[in-house]
Amino acid sequence: MEFISELSLDEYEQFGKQHPLGRFMQLRGQYNMNKQSKKVGCIGVRENGQLVAGSTYFVDHARMGDIYSMWAGPLMDYSNQELVSFFFGEAECFFKQQGALAIRVTPPLDAERLDNQGKVVAQFNQSLVELMVNSGYKHVEQHPVTDNRIPLIGLGYEYRKDLRPIHSVDELRATYSKQARNDIKRAEKLGVYIDRLSYDELPEFKKQTAATAERRSFADKTLHFYQSAYQEYGDDVYYLMARLNLDDFIARNKKEIEQLQQSIDKVDARLEKKDTPKLQRRKNEFLQQIKGKQRNITQAEDERKTYGNVLTLSGGMFCTHPQELAYLFSFNNKQFGNYHGQYLLQDYVMQIALKKHIPTYNFYMVTGNFDGSDGVLKFKQSFGGTPYRTIGWFEKPLKPMLYRVNQVIKTLIGHNDER
């Protein structure tokens, strides 16, 4: 085996796109975003002329030295212990030559698969944990999130949907909960549509995500981040918004009232000939539907005065990779919840994954709490996926004395690995 300390980004990207463990964090776009503020690079291992392991890395500056990190990497066959040992042994030597204080690794692996009640149904990669710990790494496990303190380093708990058995929109929707299916149908009937945003529309996206972040007490990304991601990820990134045109909505309801009135006129004509309870019930049903349409119009007219003609219901940032479609950042305007835009948005994105033959839709972060307190988890569960606890991360000092000093300083100033 041969260690490659300066692997080309082109070669690595092709390897990463084909590897079953590939994640969006290992794409060229993320590499270029990291490069804006950090030292970055690619390393790998060749065997018999073939690339069999690889990762991008970036460098974070600590008080006593630099920490070399591989996030959602490396990509390799972790069941091959000889390869694992060789890769990390060579990576440590290379990073140490670069003056690294420590090496930090967040493998794209799971520790547990759970059911939707939080019960562990399968465990994974225990032998890897033992191998890494025996090689001098500290293992930091993932734990449930409290008070929105989301892990800054690890991948945490994830919620994923396996799309491989699904081949059509009908099959896809059949995997959703009854409520999700009904809400998607309602949104379509109401005229909700999905917009893909241009670069110039990103300030509006940032405005919306900032409002949601403030309401839910977590830190939002900057506008610069969203703009950089748009430029660096190119066609792989989607900024989407579920919207409703109120002029069209009002016109649609008025037309439906006209159609209902025509139906009532027909019933009245029959009632003149013969009055029956069945015809009266049918007429009352049509009248109730008209009242509902009139309420829709009144509400929409009020919303148009307050918010303008086009309502922004919900939105999100999504990233495609040949192995996953990642759901990253989002917002939802609860005052427009009766239009069900958030359900139509998720369905729309999963249809993109089907068209691109992407095997996994990754909802990414959930808190790991299954006691009913995680409303986001409940929403994601309505689309029929599986929760996982990822393996966490590993860290090994390459300059032990300075590393210990650095850890003491972190403790004294209250620095942690959460955000």
mmCIF file of C-alpha atoms in Angstrom, residues 30-406:
data_model
loop_
_atom_site.group_PDB
_atom_site.id
_atom_site.type_symbol
_atom_site.label_atom_id
_atom_site.label_comp_id
_atom_site.label_asym_id
_atom_site.label_seq_id
_atom_site.Cartn_x
_atom_site.Cartn_y
_atom_site.Cartn_z
ATOM 1 C CA GLN A 30 -17.268 21.923 0.860
ATOM 2 C CA TYR A 31 -13.520 21.688 0.225
ATOM 3 C CA ASN A 32 -13.546 25.093 -1.478
ATOM 4 C CA MET A 33 -15.657 26.623 1.290
ATOM 5 C CA ASN A 34 -13.206 25.393 3.915
ATOM 6 C CA LYS A 35 -10.364 26.713 1.777
ATOM 7 C CA GLN A 36 -11.679 30.270 2.154
ATOM 8 C CA SER A 37 -10.565 30.383 5.794
ATOM 9 C CA LYS A 38 -8.514 27.250 6.512
ATOM 10 C CA LYS A 39 -5.609 25.214 5.243
ATOM 11 C CA VAL A 40 -7.015 22.206 3.360
ATOM 12 C CA GLY A 41 -5.808 19.164 1.494
ATOM 13 C CA CYS A 42 -6.525 15.630 0.288
ATOM 14 C CA ILE A 43 -4.801 12.417 1.355
ATOM 15 C CA GLY A 44 -5.304 8.804 0.342
ATOM 16 C CA VAL A 45 -4.004 5.277 -0.024
ATOM 17 C CA ARG A 46 -3.382 3.371 -3.247
ATOM 18 C CA GLU A 47 -3.138 -0.373 -3.551
ATOM 19 C CA ASN A 48 -2.191 -2.034 -6.836
ATOM 20 C CA GLY A 49 -2.624 1.313 -8.553
ATOM 21 C CA GLN A 50 -6.181 1.826 -7.276
ATOM 22 C CA LEU A 51 -7.290 4.445 -4.769
ATOM 23 C CA VAL A 52 -8.751 2.471 -1.837
ATOM 24 C CA ALA A 53 -8.969 5.165 0.836
ATOM 25 C CA GLY A 54 -9.110 8.935 0.911
ATOM 26 C CA SER A 55 -10.269 12.048 2.668
ATOM 27 C CA THR A 56 -10.234 15.781 2.528
ATOM 28 C CA TYR A 57 -8.916 17.515 5.635
ATOM 29 C CA PHE A 58 -8.877 21.009 7.071
ATOM 30 C CA VAL A 59 -6.838 22.690 9.769
ATOM 31 C CA ASP A 60 -8.214 24.514 12.808
ATOM 32 C CA HIS A 61 -5.938 26.743 14.863
ATOM 33 C CA ALA A 62 -5.858 26.010 18.592
ATOM 34 C CA ARG A 63 -3.901 27.983 21.218
ATOM 35 C CA MET A 64 -1.041 25.528 21.353
ATOM 36 C CA GLY A 65 -1.021 24.308 17.760
ATOM 37 C CA ASP A 66 -3.096 23.116 14.812
ATOM 38 C CA ILE A 67 -5.731 20.392 14.787
ATOM 39 C CA TYR A 68 -5.980 18.460 11.510
ATOM 40 C CA SER A 69 -9.559 17.286 10.984
ATOM 41 C CA MET A 70 -11.295 14.859 8.652
ATOM 42 C CA TRP A 71 -15.049 15.504 8.686
ATOM 43 C CA ALA A 72 -17.241 12.676 7.359
ATOM 44 C CA GLY A 73 -14.037 10.955 6.351
ATOM 45 C CA PRO A 74 -11.956 9.104 5.537
ATOM 46 C CA LEU A 75 -13.778 6.990 2.980
ATOM 47 C CA MET A 76 -12.570 3.388 2.952
ATOM 48 C CA ASP A 77 -13.539 -0.171 3.803
ATOM 49 C CA TYR A 78 -13.500 -0.036 7.598
ATOM 50 C CA SER A 79 -13.787 -3.814 7.831
ATOM 51 C CA ASN A 80 -10.247 -4.013 6.426
ATOM 52 C CA GLN A 81 -8.272 -3.456 9.626
ATOM 53 C CA GLU A 82 -4.941 -3.569 7.798
ATOM 54 C CA LEU A 83 -6.065 -0.681 5.579
ATOM 55 C CA VAL A 84 -7.509 1.264 8.521
ATOM 56 C CA SER A 85 -4.308 0.912 10.544
ATOM 57 C CA PHE A 86 -2.118 1.828 7.590
ATOM 58 C CA PHE A 87 -4.193 4.892 6.660
ATOM 59 C CA PHE A 88 -4.279 6.378 10.143
ATOM 60 C CA GLY A 89 -0.665 5.508 10.922
ATOM 61 C CA GLU A 90 0.520 7.262 7.752
ATOM 62 C CA ALA A 91 -1.874 10.198 8.217
ATOM 63 C CA GLU A 92 -0.554 10.744 11.750
ATOM 64 C CA CYS A 93 3.036 10.777 10.509
ATOM 65 C CA PHE A 94 2.197 13.205 7.718
ATOM 66 C CA PHE A 95 0.218 15.581 9.944
ATOM 67 C CA LYS A 96 2.944 15.453 12.583
ATOM 68 C CA GLN A 97 5.483 16.483 9.951
ATOM 69 C CA GLN A 98 3.212 19.463 9.226
ATOM 70 C CA GLY A 99 3.412 20.468 12.896
ATOM 71 C CA ALA A 100 -0.035 19.214 13.965
ATOM 72 C CA LEU A 101 -1.010 19.367 17.619
ATOM 73 C CA ALA A 102 -3.642 16.643 17.165
ATOM 74 C CA ILE A 103 -5.625 14.666 14.616
ATOM 75 C CA ARG A 104 -9.415 14.596 14.756
ATOM 76 C CA VAL A 105 -11.549 12.150 12.771
ATOM 77 C CA THR A 106 -15.328 12.035 12.278
ATOM 78 C CA PRO A 107 -15.935 8.851 10.260
ATOM 79 C CA PRO A 108 -19.176 8.615 8.212
ATOM 80 C CA LEU A 109 -20.264 5.599 10.235
ATOM 81 C CA ASP A 110 -23.049 4.596 12.583
ATOM 82 C CA ALA A 111 -22.916 3.192 16.083
ATOM 83 C CA GLU A 112 -26.583 2.231 16.304
ATOM 84 C CA ARG A 113 -29.764 1.932 14.282
ATOM 85 C CA LEU A 114 -32.904 2.701 16.238
ATOM 86 C CA ASP A 115 -36.610 2.291 15.702
ATOM 87 C CA ASN A 116 -38.909 5.298 15.725
ATOM 88 C CA GLN A 117 -39.481 4.934 19.461
ATOM 89 C CA GLY A 118 -35.745 5.172 20.145
ATOM 90 C CA LYS A 119 -35.110 1.487 20.845
ATOM 91 C CA VAL A 120 -31.747 0.201 19.640
ATOM 92 C CA VAL A 121 -32.281 -2.499 17.020
ATOM 93 C CA ALA A 122 -28.708 -2.909 15.719
ATOM 94 C CA GLN A 123 -25.170 -1.922 16.691
ATOM 95 C CA PHE A 124 -22.229 -1.306 14.389
ATOM 96 C CA ASN A 125 -18.477 -0.690 14.281
ATOM 97 C CA GLN A 126 -17.570 -1.723 17.827
ATOM 98 C CA SER A 127 -14.359 -3.328 16.565
ATOM 99 C CA LEU A 128 -13.351 -0.048 14.922
ATOM 100 C CA VAL A 129 -13.831 1.813 18.202
ATOM 101 C CA GLU A 130 -11.613 -0.740 19.954
ATOM 102 C CA LEU A 131 -8.967 -0.457 17.233
ATOM 103 C CA MET A 132 -8.908 3.349 17.404
ATOM 104 C CA VAL A 133 -8.821 3.472 21.207
ATOM 105 C CA ASN A 134 -6.014 0.903 21.281
ATOM 106 C CA SER A 135 -4.171 3.128 18.779
ATOM 107 C CA GLY A 136 -4.214 6.070 21.211
ATOM 108 C CA TYR A 137 -7.405 7.876 20.138
ATOM 109 C CA LYS A 138 -9.953 9.294 22.535
ATOM 110 C CA HIS A 139 -13.452 8.304 21.451
ATOM 111 C CA VAL A 140 -16.230 10.850 21.961
ATOM 112 C CA GLU A 141 -19.673 9.265 21.660
ATOM 113 C CA GLN A 142 -22.812 11.043 20.508
ATOM 114 C CA HIS A 143 -25.463 11.739 23.124
ATOM 115 C CA PRO A 144 -28.973 13.209 22.920
ATOM 116 C CA VAL A 145 -29.067 16.979 22.498
ATOM 117 C CA THR A 146 -30.434 19.198 25.257
ATOM 118 C CA ASP A 147 -31.284 22.913 25.065
ATOM 119 C CA ASN A 148 -30.444 23.040 21.314
ATOM 120 C CA ARG A 149 -26.751 22.410 22.102
ATOM 121 C CA ILE A 150 -25.974 20.714 18.809
ATOM 122 C CA PRO A 151 -22.601 18.923 18.464
ATOM 123 C CA LEU A 152 -20.115 21.102 16.617
ATOM 124 C CA ILE A 153 -17.804 18.259 15.627
ATOM 125 C CA GLY A 154 -19.666 14.967 15.322
ATOM 126 C CA LEU A 155 -22.580 14.039 13.080
ATOM 127 C CA GLY A 156 -24.895 13.444 16.052
ATOM 128 C CA TYR A 157 -28.171 11.588 15.561
ATOM 129 C CA GLU A 158 -29.426 11.400 11.989
ATOM 130 C CA TYR A 159 -32.739 10.530 10.368
ATOM 131 C CA ARG A 160 -32.513 8.895 6.939
ATOM 132 C CA LYS A 161 -34.830 7.427 4.355
ATOM 133 C CA ASP A 162 -33.724 4.548 2.137
ATOM 134 C CA LEU A 163 -34.975 5.295 -1.376
ATOM 135 C CA ARG A 164 -33.538 2.210 -3.084
ATOM 136 C CA PRO A 165 -36.755 0.133 -2.977
ATOM 137 C CA ILE A 166 -38.829 3.065 -4.324
ATOM 138 C CA HIS A 167 -39.299 3.605 -8.070
ATOM 139 C CA SER A 168 -42.214 6.000 -8.488
ATOM 140 C CA VAL A 169 -43.929 8.961 -6.859
ATOM 141 C CA ASP A 170 -46.888 6.763 -5.901
ATOM 142 C CA GLU A 171 -44.570 4.281 -4.199
ATOM 143 C CA LEU A 172 -42.774 7.149 -2.462
ATOM 144 C CA ARG A 173 -45.936 8.698 -1.078
ATOM 145 C CA ALA A 174 -47.210 5.308 0.040
ATOM 146 C CA THR A 175 -44.314 5.246 2.551
ATOM 147 C CA TYR A 176 -45.474 8.481 4.229
ATOM 148 C CA SER A 177 -47.899 8.713 7.110
ATOM 149 C CA LYS A 178 -51.557 9.250 6.258
ATOM 150 C CA GLN A 179 -51.344 12.814 7.609
ATOM 151 C CA ALA A 180 -48.335 13.629 5.417
ATOM 152 C CA ARG A 181 -50.054 12.244 2.315
ATOM 153 C CA ASN A 182 -53.215 14.222 3.034
ATOM 154 C CA ASP A 183 -51.287 17.440 3.710
ATOM 155 C CA ILE A 184 -49.374 17.089 0.431
ATOM 156 C CA LYS A 185 -52.632 16.618 -1.473
ATOM 157 C CA ARG A 186 -54.127 19.660 0.269
ATOM 158 C CA ALA A 187 -51.098 21.788 -0.583
ATOM 159 C CA GLU A 188 -51.304 20.763 -4.225
ATOM 160 C CA LYS A 189 -55.016 21.477 -4.338
ATOM 161 C CA LEU A 190 -54.513 24.889 -2.720
ATOM 162 C CA GLY A 191 -51.981 25.831 -5.412
ATOM 163 C CA VAL A 192 -48.791 25.758 -3.342
ATOM 164 C CA TYR A 193 -45.707 25.593 -5.555
ATOM 165 C CA ILE A 194 -41.944 25.236 -5.099
ATOM 166 C CA ASP A 195 -39.463 27.882 -6.264
ATOM 167 C CA ARG A 196 -35.735 27.293 -6.731
ATOM 168 C CA LEU A 197 -34.014 30.511 -5.721
ATOM 169 C CA SER A 198 -31.454 32.469 -7.666
ATOM 170 C CA TYR A 199 -28.310 33.905 -6.088
ATOM 171 C CA ASP A 200 -29.954 37.331 -5.840
ATOM 172 C CA GLU A 201 -32.807 35.879 -3.761
ATOM 173 C CA LEU A 202 -30.529 34.530 -1.018
ATOM 174 C CA PRO A 203 -30.951 37.622 1.237
ATOM 175 C CA GLU A 204 -34.650 36.715 1.459
ATOM 176 C CA PHE A 205 -33.704 33.132 2.314
ATOM 177 C CA LYS A 206 -31.361 34.398 5.039
ATOM 178 C CA LYS A 207 -34.096 36.664 6.405
ATOM 179 C CA GLN A 208 -36.413 33.695 6.722
ATOM 180 C CA THR A 209 -33.868 31.337 8.328
ATOM 181 C CA ALA A 210 -32.788 34.054 10.782
ATOM 182 C CA ALA A 211 -36.369 34.478 11.984
ATOM 183 C CA THR A 212 -36.715 30.722 12.543
ATOM 184 C CA ALA A 213 -33.339 30.572 14.314
ATOM 185 C CA GLU A 214 -34.366 33.369 16.662
ATOM 186 C CA ARG A 215 -37.701 31.713 17.405
ATOM 187 C CA ARG A 216 -36.077 28.346 18.160
ATOM 188 C CA SER A 217 -32.978 29.769 19.901
ATOM 189 C CA PHE A 218 -30.187 28.433 17.712
ATOM 190 C CA ALA A 219 -27.447 30.098 15.687
ATOM 191 C CA ASP A 220 -28.140 30.672 11.998
ATOM 192 C CA LYS A 221 -25.563 30.651 9.220
ATOM 193 C CA THR A 222 -24.455 33.970 7.758
ATOM 194 C CA LEU A 223 -25.592 35.315 4.403
ATOM 195 C CA HIS A 224 -21.979 34.927 3.264
ATOM 196 C CA PHE A 225 -22.188 31.206 4.046
ATOM 197 C CA TYR A 226 -25.338 30.746 1.957
ATOM 198 C CA GLN A 227 -23.857 32.776 -0.892
ATOM 199 C CA SER A 228 -20.569 30.872 -0.798
ATOM 200 C CA ALA A 229 -22.370 27.541 -0.799
ATOM 201 C CA TYR A 230 -24.426 28.663 -3.809
ATOM 202 C CA GLN A 231 -21.249 29.534 -5.714
ATOM 203 C CA GLU A 232 -19.112 26.587 -4.643
ATOM 204 C CA TYR A 233 -21.669 23.767 -4.826
ATOM 205 C CA GLY A 234 -23.152 25.007 -8.092
ATOM 206 C CA ASP A 235 -25.833 22.694 -9.462
ATOM 207 C CA ASP A 236 -25.483 20.408 -6.434
ATOM 208 C CA VAL A 237 -27.139 22.888 -4.064
ATOM 209 C CA TYR A 238 -30.830 23.754 -3.995
ATOM 210 C CA TYR A 239 -32.329 26.720 -2.168
ATOM 211 C CA LEU A 240 -36.056 26.085 -2.299
ATOM 212 C CA MET A 241 -39.163 27.879 -1.050
ATOM 213 C CA ALA A 242 -42.757 26.707 -0.871
ATOM 214 C CA ARG A 243 -44.935 29.635 -1.920
ATOM 215 C CA LEU A 244 -48.545 30.550 -2.579
ATOM 216 C CA ASN A 245 -49.812 33.217 -4.978
ATOM 217 C CA LEU A 246 -52.842 34.715 -3.237
ATOM 218 C CA ASP A 247 -54.346 36.241 -6.386
ATOM 219 C CA ASP A 248 -54.398 32.780 -7.946
ATOM 220 C CA PHE A 249 -55.640 31.231 -4.720
ATOM 221 C CA ILE A 250 -58.544 33.680 -4.457
ATOM 222 C CA ALA A 251 -59.437 33.246 -8.132
ATOM 223 C CA ARG A 252 -59.380 29.461 -7.743
ATOM 224 C CA ASN A 253 -61.725 29.612 -4.749
ATOM 225 C CA LYS A 254 -64.116 31.949 -6.574
ATOM 226 C CA LYS A 255 -64.237 29.586 -9.545
ATOM 227 C CA GLU A 256 -64.900 26.647 -7.235
ATOM 228 C CA ILE A 257 -67.744 28.607 -5.602
ATOM 229 C CA GLU A 258 -69.263 29.151 -9.046
ATOM 230 C CA GLN A 259 -69.031 25.428 -9.754
ATOM 231 C CA LEU A 260 -70.606 24.601 -6.402
ATOM 232 C CA GLN A 261 -73.405 27.075 -7.053
ATOM 233 C CA GLN A 262 -74.083 25.373 -10.372
ATOM 234 C CA SER A 263 -74.337 22.073 -8.525
ATOM 235 C CA ILE A 264 -76.761 23.647 -6.044
ATOM 236 C CA ASP A 265 -78.909 24.976 -8.912
ATOM 237 C CA LYS A 266 -79.150 21.464 -10.327
ATOM 238 C CA VAL A 267 -80.171 20.073 -6.934
ATOM 239 C CA ASP A 268 -82.761 22.848 -6.511
ATOM 240 C CA ALA A 269 -84.271 21.916 -9.878
ATOM 241 C CA ARG A 270 -84.631 18.326 -8.702
ATOM 242 C CA LEU A 271 -86.027 19.462 -5.341
ATOM 243 C CA GLU A 272 -88.812 21.341 -7.124
ATOM 244 C CA LYS A 273 -89.924 18.049 -8.610
ATOM 245 C CA LYS A 274 -89.419 15.964 -5.486
ATOM 246 C CA ASP A 275 -88.115 17.005 -2.061
ATOM 247 C CA THR A 276 -86.072 14.169 -0.486
ATOM 248 C CA PRO A 277 -83.744 14.066 2.566
ATOM 249 C CA LYS A 278 -80.911 12.829 0.339
ATOM 250 C CA LEU A 279 -81.142 15.854 -1.977
ATOM 251 C CA GLN A 280 -81.356 18.213 1.010
ATOM 252 C CA ARG A 281 -78.200 16.661 2.488
ATOM 253 C CA ARG A 282 -76.397 17.075 -0.793
ATOM 254 C CA LYS A 283 -77.461 20.718 -1.027
ATOM 255 C CA ASN A 284 -76.306 21.366 2.550
ATOM 256 C CA GLU A 285 -72.942 19.778 1.778
ATOM 257 C CA PHE A 286 -72.483 22.119 -1.190
ATOM 258 C CA LEU A 287 -73.497 25.116 0.964
ATOM 259 C CA GLN A 288 -70.966 24.157 3.639
ATOM 260 C CA GLN A 289 -68.265 23.871 0.986
ATOM 261 C CA ILE A 290 -69.133 27.349 -0.283
ATOM 262 C CA LYS A 291 -68.811 28.740 3.251
ATOM 263 C CA GLY A 292 -65.371 27.148 3.504
ATOM 264 C CA LYS A 293 -64.315 28.683 0.193
ATOM 265 C CA GLN A 294 -65.591 32.084 1.336
ATOM 266 C CA ARG A 295 -63.560 31.796 4.532
ATOM 267 C CA ASN A 296 -60.517 30.952 2.407
ATOM 268 C CA ILE A 297 -61.051 34.102 0.347
ATOM 269 C CA THR A 298 -61.516 36.323 3.409
ATOM 270 C CA GLN A 299 -58.378 34.953 5.042
ATOM 271 C CA ALA A 300 -56.352 35.264 1.835
ATOM 272 C CA GLU A 301 -57.472 38.859 1.311
ATOM 273 C CA ASP A 302 -56.374 39.724 4.857
ATOM 274 C CA GLU A 303 -53.016 37.990 4.321
ATOM 275 C CA ARG A 304 -52.531 39.806 1.018
ATOM 276 C CA LYS A 305 -52.960 43.157 2.771
ATOM 277 C CA THR A 306 -50.400 42.193 5.430
ATOM 278 C CA TYR A 307 -47.792 40.147 3.538
ATOM 279 C CA GLY A 308 -48.263 40.961 -0.146
ATOM 280 C CA ASN A 309 -49.514 38.789 -2.950
ATOM 281 C CA VAL A 310 -47.016 35.916 -2.610
ATOM 282 C CA LEU A 311 -46.742 34.077 0.709
ATOM 283 C CA THR A 312 -43.490 32.331 1.605
ATOM 284 C CA LEU A 313 -44.587 29.289 3.558
ATOM 285 C CA SER A 314 -41.382 27.353 4.184
ATOM 286 C CA GLY A 315 -38.007 26.701 2.629
ATOM 287 C CA GLY A 316 -34.747 24.856 2.876
ATOM 288 C CA MET A 317 -31.205 24.356 1.647
ATOM 289 C CA PHE A 318 -30.499 20.937 0.156
ATOM 290 C CA CYS A 319 -27.367 19.396 -1.336
ATOM 291 C CA THR A 320 -27.083 16.484 -3.740
ATOM 292 C CA HIS A 321 -24.322 13.880 -3.722
ATOM 293 C CA PRO A 322 -24.451 10.642 -5.728
ATOM 294 C CA GLN A 323 -24.872 8.748 -2.427
ATOM 295 C CA GLU A 324 -27.251 11.086 -0.575
ATOM 296 C CA LEU A 325 -29.518 14.070 -0.880
ATOM 297 C CA ALA A 326 -28.886 16.139 2.241
ATOM 298 C CA TYR A 327 -31.477 18.295 3.996
ATOM 299 C CA LEU A 328 -29.364 20.987 5.651
ATOM 300 C CA PHE A 329 -30.992 24.237 6.799
ATOM 301 C CA SER A 330 -34.609 25.276 6.743
ATOM 302 C CA PHE A 331 -37.345 27.570 7.960
ATOM 303 C CA ASN A 332 -41.091 27.279 8.378
ATOM 304 C CA ASN A 333 -43.574 30.104 8.882
ATOM 305 C CA LYS A 334 -46.062 28.621 11.314
ATOM 306 C CA GLN A 335 -48.678 31.295 10.681
ATOM 307 C CA PHE A 336 -49.168 29.746 7.233
ATOM 308 C CA GLY A 337 -49.279 26.158 8.458
ATOM 309 C CA ASN A 338 -52.789 25.625 7.078
ATOM 310 C CA TYR A 339 -51.283 25.666 3.556
ATOM 311 C CA HIS A 340 -48.979 22.691 4.366
ATOM 312 C CA GLY A 341 -46.020 23.998 2.389
ATOM 313 C CA GLN A 342 -43.426 22.172 4.498
ATOM 314 C CA TYR A 343 -44.881 18.785 3.521
ATOM 315 C CA LEU A 344 -44.968 19.562 -0.183
ATOM 316 C CA LEU A 345 -41.371 20.801 0.004
ATOM 317 C CA GLN A 346 -40.049 17.520 1.435
ATOM 318 C CA ASP A 347 -41.984 15.499 -1.111
ATOM 319 C CA TYR A 348 -40.614 17.678 -3.925
ATOM 320 C CA VAL A 349 -37.015 17.131 -2.821
ATOM 321 C CA MET A 350 -37.399 13.386 -2.438
ATOM 322 C CA GLN A 351 -38.761 13.279 -5.975
ATOM 323 C CA ILE A 352 -35.526 14.975 -7.085
ATOM 324 C CA ALA A 353 -33.594 12.180 -5.360
ATOM 325 C CA LEU A 354 -35.668 9.557 -7.164
ATOM 326 C CA LYS A 355 -35.059 11.188 -10.553
ATOM 327 C CA LYS A 356 -31.317 11.326 -9.878
ATOM 328 C CA HIS A 357 -31.280 7.732 -8.559
ATOM 329 C CA ILE A 358 -29.823 8.863 -5.239
ATOM 330 C CA PRO A 359 -30.138 5.989 -2.727
ATOM 331 C CA THR A 360 -30.576 7.961 0.507
ATOM 332 C CA TYR A 361 -32.479 11.032 1.604
ATOM 333 C CA ASN A 362 -30.692 12.284 4.707
ATOM 334 C CA PHE A 363 -32.765 14.535 6.953
ATOM 335 C CA TYR A 364 -29.593 14.857 9.069
ATOM 336 C CA MET A 365 -29.802 16.212 12.582
ATOM 337 C CA VAL A 366 -32.361 15.134 15.151
ATOM 338 C CA THR A 367 -31.853 15.521 18.888
ATOM 339 C CA GLY A 368 -31.855 11.849 19.838
ATOM 340 C CA ASN A 369 -34.773 12.416 22.213
ATOM 341 C CA PHE A 370 -37.737 10.131 21.569
ATOM 342 C CA ASP A 371 -39.948 11.285 24.447
ATOM 343 C CA GLY A 372 -42.115 13.500 22.244
ATOM 344 C CA SER A 373 -40.163 16.685 22.982
ATOM 345 C CA ASP A 374 -38.520 16.800 19.530
ATOM 346 C CA GLY A 375 -41.138 18.257 17.194
ATOM 347 C CA VAL A 376 -38.691 18.228 14.285
ATOM 348 C CA LEU A 377 -38.217 14.474 14.710
ATOM 349 C CA LYS A 378 -41.974 13.952 14.671
ATOM 350 C CA PHE A 379 -42.214 15.887 11.411
ATOM 351 C CA LYS A 380 -39.411 13.877 9.811
ATOM 352 C CA GLN A 381 -40.917 10.590 11.014
ATOM 353 C CA SER A 382 -44.072 11.350 9.033
ATOM 354 C CA PHE A 383 -42.052 10.633 5.863
ATOM 355 C CA GLY A 384 -41.069 7.143 6.963
ATOM 356 C CA GLY A 385 -37.357 6.927 7.709
ATOM 357 C CA THR A 386 -34.960 5.461 10.247
ATOM 358 C CA PRO A 387 -32.998 7.137 13.075
ATOM 359 C CA TYR A 388 -29.305 6.427 13.605
ATOM 360 C CA ARG A 389 -26.782 7.340 16.271
ATOM 361 C CA THR A 390 -23.525 8.027 14.475
ATOM 362 C CA ILE A 391 -20.211 6.803 15.785
ATOM 363 C CA GLY A 392 -19.022 10.180 17.115
ATOM 364 C CA TRP A 393 -15.447 11.292 16.672
ATOM 365 C CA PHE A 394 -11.904 10.330 17.549
ATOM 366 C CA GLU A 395 -9.048 12.578 18.613
ATOM 367 C CA LYS A 396 -5.381 11.789 19.167
ATOM 368 C CA PRO A 397 -2.652 14.142 20.397
ATOM 369 C CA LEU A 398 0.449 14.268 18.222
ATOM 370 C CA LYS A 399 2.227 16.615 20.654
ATOM 371 C CA PRO A 400 1.042 15.179 23.986
ATOM 372 C CA MET A 401 2.504 17.802 26.346
ATOM 373 C CA LEU A 402 1.203 20.796 24.402
ATOM 374 C CA TYR A 403 -2.108 19.007 23.829
ATOM 375 C CA ARG A 404 -2.630 18.623 27.578
ATOM 376 C CA VAL A 405 -1.906 22.303 28.090
ATOM 377 C CA ASN A 406 -4.398 23.145 25.358
#
